[in-house]
Amino acid sequence: IAVLPRLRHSKETAIASNNAGWDVLLHLPMEPKGSDVNDPGKGALWTGMTSEEVRAQMALDLDDVPFASGVNNHMGSKFTEDESLMKDVIKDIKKRRLFFLDSRTSAKTVAGRIATEMGVPSLDRNVFLDNVRDVEHIKGRIAEAVRIAKKKGVSIAIGHPYPETIAALKQTLSGINDNSVRIVRLTEVLNAKATAGGGAAARR
């Protein structure tokens, strides 16, 4: 469960998710391209920030999302291309012993490479489930995630709590586990990656 910071129910959502046994991530807002029409929201990191401002904002955001074991970017198509600032972010994540999931909102993201270079556990998104809010379309994206998992060993899908996404998942989840693919937590993928020296998850 990835929780946006600085919202009315951020803390209680993170606490409830943790109490339910879910992994909790800080869904860290980052500057997108075209920010004049795409607002990343409260608590965002901007490319005009200093290193100190980035660290201070991350501290506030993590405070707002208790029990976070990892961080992933919300938007960030511009910010994740900035090598210097992403080093600041990953350095802070390393200090807190968290992991990073790159939503890959830009093909030019440097986040995963920097995380690897700095020895921070990281994963990349393979499939966005619900850029189109249509049940049949989302079911097709779930099928694509299954196909990638079978081919590469693991596939990471990101979706939102839209009614359409929930409906598509309810209609497909039972069939997925019958299809030689298991649905697992991100932490399970990271543990398998660490145990295999990067083998299992590195095939993505």
Coordinates of C-alpha atoms in Angstrom, one line a residue:
I1 CA 0.0 0.0 0.0
A2 CA 1.6 3.3 -1.1
V3 CA 0.4 6.2 0.8
L4 CA 0.6 9.9 -0.3
P5 CA 1.8 12.2 2.5
R6 CA 0.3 15.4 3.8
L7 CA -3.3 14.5 3.3
R8 CA -6.0 14.3 5.9
H9 CA -6.0 10.5 6.3
S10 CA -2.4 9.7 5.4
K11 CA -1.3 8.6 8.9
E12 CA -4.4 6.6 9.7
T13 CA -4.2 4.9 6.3
A14 CA -0.6 3.9 6.9
I15 CA -1.3 2.7 10.4
A16 CA -4.4 0.7 9.3
S17 CA -2.5 -0.9 6.4
N18 CA 0.4 -1.9 8.7
N19 CA -2.1 -3.3 11.3
A20 CA -3.7 -5.3 8.5
G21 CA -0.3 -6.9 7.7
W22 CA 0.4 -5.0 4.5
D23 CA 3.8 -3.5 3.4
V24 CA 3.6 0.3 3.6
L25 CA 5.4 2.6 1.2
L26 CA 5.7 6.4 1.2
H27 CA 4.2 7.4 -2.2
L28 CA 6.6 10.3 -2.5
P29 CA 5.3 13.2 -4.8
M30 CA 8.0 14.4 -7.2
E31 CA 7.9 17.1 -9.9
P32 CA 6.6 15.9 -13.2
K33 CA 7.1 17.5 -16.6
G34 CA 4.3 19.9 -17.3
S35 CA 3.8 20.7 -13.6
D36 CA 1.6 23.6 -14.5
V37 CA -1.1 21.2 -15.4
N38 CA 0.0 18.1 -13.4
D39 CA 0.2 19.0 -9.7
P40 CA 2.1 16.3 -7.7
G41 CA 0.4 17.5 -4.5
K42 CA 1.5 18.4 -1.0
G43 CA 4.9 17.3 0.2
A44 CA 6.4 17.2 -3.3
L45 CA 10.1 17.3 -4.2
W46 CA 10.9 19.9 -6.8
T47 CA 14.0 20.2 -9.0
G48 CA 14.6 23.7 -7.7
M49 CA 15.2 22.5 -4.2
T50 CA 18.6 22.3 -2.5
S51 CA 19.9 19.0 -1.1
E52 CA 18.9 20.2 2.4
E53 CA 15.4 21.1 1.3
V54 CA 15.0 17.6 -0.3
R55 CA 16.1 15.9 2.9
A56 CA 13.8 18.1 5.1
Q57 CA 10.8 17.5 2.9
M58 CA 11.4 13.7 2.9
A59 CA 11.6 13.7 6.7
L60 CA 8.3 15.5 7.0
D61 CA 6.7 13.1 4.4
L62 CA 8.0 10.0 6.1
D63 CA 6.8 11.3 9.4
D64 CA 3.3 11.5 7.9
V65 CA 3.5 7.8 6.7
P66 CA 4.5 5.7 9.7
F67 CA 5.7 2.1 9.2
A68 CA 7.0 2.8 5.7
S69 CA 9.4 0.1 4.6
G70 CA 10.0 1.6 1.2
V71 CA 9.5 4.6 -1.0
N72 CA 8.1 5.0 -4.5
N73 CA 7.6 8.0 -6.6
H74 CA 4.3 9.7 -7.4
M75 CA 4.6 11.4 -10.7
G76 CA 8.3 12.6 -10.9
S77 CA 8.9 12.4 -14.7
K78 CA 11.1 15.4 -14.4
F79 CA 12.6 14.8 -10.9
T80 CA 13.7 11.2 -11.5
E81 CA 15.8 12.3 -14.4
D82 CA 17.9 14.6 -12.2
E83 CA 20.9 12.7 -11.2
S84 CA 22.1 15.0 -8.4
L85 CA 18.8 15.2 -6.7
M86 CA 18.0 11.5 -7.0
K87 CA 21.3 10.8 -5.3
D88 CA 20.1 13.0 -2.4
V89 CA 16.9 11.0 -2.3
I90 CA 18.5 7.6 -2.5
K91 CA 21.2 8.5 0.1
D92 CA 18.4 9.4 2.5
I93 CA 16.6 6.1 1.8
K94 CA 19.8 4.2 2.4
K95 CA 20.3 6.0 5.7
R96 CA 16.8 4.9 6.8
R97 CA 17.3 1.3 5.5
L98 CA 14.3 1.5 3.2
F99 CA 13.9 0.3 -0.4
F100 CA 13.0 2.2 -3.5
L101 CA 10.4 1.2 -6.1
D102 CA 10.7 3.3 -9.3
S103 CA 7.3 3.9 -10.8
R104 CA 9.2 4.6 -14.1
T105 CA 7.1 7.6 -15.1
S106 CA 10.0 8.6 -17.4
A107 CA 12.0 6.3 -19.7
K108 CA 15.0 8.4 -18.8
T109 CA 14.8 7.8 -15.0
V110 CA 18.1 7.4 -13.3
A111 CA 16.6 6.2 -10.0
G112 CA 17.2 2.5 -10.4
R113 CA 20.8 2.9 -11.6
I114 CA 21.6 5.2 -8.7
A115 CA 20.0 2.9 -6.2
T116 CA 22.1 0.0 -7.5
E117 CA 25.3 2.1 -7.5
M118 CA 24.6 3.2 -3.9
G119 CA 23.7 -0.3 -2.7
V120 CA 20.0 0.4 -2.0
P121 CA 17.5 -2.4 -2.6
S122 CA 15.3 -1.3 -5.5
L123 CA 12.7 -2.5 -8.0
D124 CA 11.2 -1.2 -11.2
R125 CA 7.6 -1.1 -12.2
N126 CA 6.7 -3.2 -15.3
V127 CA 3.0 -2.5 -15.8
F128 CA 0.6 0.3 -15.0
L129 CA -2.8 -1.4 -14.6
D130 CA -5.2 1.5 -14.8
N131 CA -4.1 4.4 -16.9
V132 CA -7.4 3.7 -18.6
R133 CA -10.2 3.3 -16.1
D134 CA -12.0 0.4 -17.8
V135 CA -12.5 -3.1 -16.3
E136 CA -11.7 -5.0 -19.5
H137 CA -8.6 -2.8 -20.2
I138 CA -7.3 -3.4 -16.7
K139 CA -7.9 -7.1 -17.0
G140 CA -5.7 -7.0 -20.2
R141 CA -3.0 -5.2 -18.2
I142 CA -3.2 -7.9 -15.5
A143 CA -2.7 -10.5 -18.2
E144 CA 0.3 -8.6 -19.5
A145 CA 1.8 -8.6 -16.0
V146 CA 1.3 -12.4 -15.8
R147 CA 3.0 -12.8 -19.2
I148 CA 6.0 -10.8 -18.1
A149 CA 6.3 -12.7 -14.9
K150 CA 6.3 -16.0 -16.7
K151 CA 8.9 -14.8 -19.1
K152 CA 11.2 -12.9 -16.8
G153 CA 10.6 -14.4 -13.4
V154 CA 8.9 -11.4 -11.8
S155 CA 6.6 -8.6 -12.8
I156 CA 5.7 -5.5 -10.8
A157 CA 2.3 -3.9 -11.4
I158 CA 1.1 -0.6 -10.0
G159 CA -2.6 0.3 -9.7
H160 CA -4.9 2.6 -7.9
P161 CA -7.9 1.9 -5.6
Y162 CA -10.3 2.8 -8.3
P163 CA -13.6 0.8 -8.4
E164 CA -12.7 -0.4 -11.9
T165 CA -9.3 -1.7 -10.7
I166 CA -10.8 -3.5 -7.7
A167 CA -13.5 -5.1 -9.9
A168 CA -10.9 -6.3 -12.4
L169 CA -8.7 -7.7 -9.7
K170 CA -11.6 -9.6 -8.1
Q171 CA -12.4 -11.1 -11.4
T172 CA -8.9 -12.3 -12.2
L173 CA -7.0 -13.0 -8.9
S174 CA -8.2 -16.6 -8.4
G175 CA -7.2 -17.5 -12.0
I176 CA -3.8 -16.0 -11.7
N177 CA -2.7 -18.3 -8.9
D178 CA -3.9 -21.3 -11.0
N179 CA -1.7 -20.1 -13.8
S180 CA 1.8 -21.0 -12.4
V181 CA 2.2 -17.4 -11.2
R182 CA 2.1 -16.3 -7.5
I183 CA 1.1 -12.9 -6.3
V184 CA 3.6 -11.7 -3.7
R185 CA 4.6 -8.7 -1.8
L186 CA 7.4 -6.4 -2.9
T187 CA 9.4 -7.4 0.2
E188 CA 9.2 -11.0 -0.9
V189 CA 10.7 -10.1 -4.3
L190 CA 13.4 -8.1 -2.6
N191 CA 14.2 -11.0 -0.2
A192 CA 14.4 -13.4 -3.1
K193 CA 16.7 -11.0 -5.0
A194 CA 19.0 -10.7 -2.0
T195 CA 19.1 -14.5 -1.4
A196 CA 19.8 -15.2 -5.0
G197 CA 22.4 -12.5 -5.3
G198 CA 20.1 -10.5 -7.5
G199 CA 19.2 -13.5 -9.7
A200 CA 15.4 -13.9 -9.3
A201 CA 14.3 -10.3 -9.4
A202 CA 17.1 -9.2 -11.7
R203 CA 15.4 -11.1 -14.6
R204 CA 12.7 -8.5 -14.8

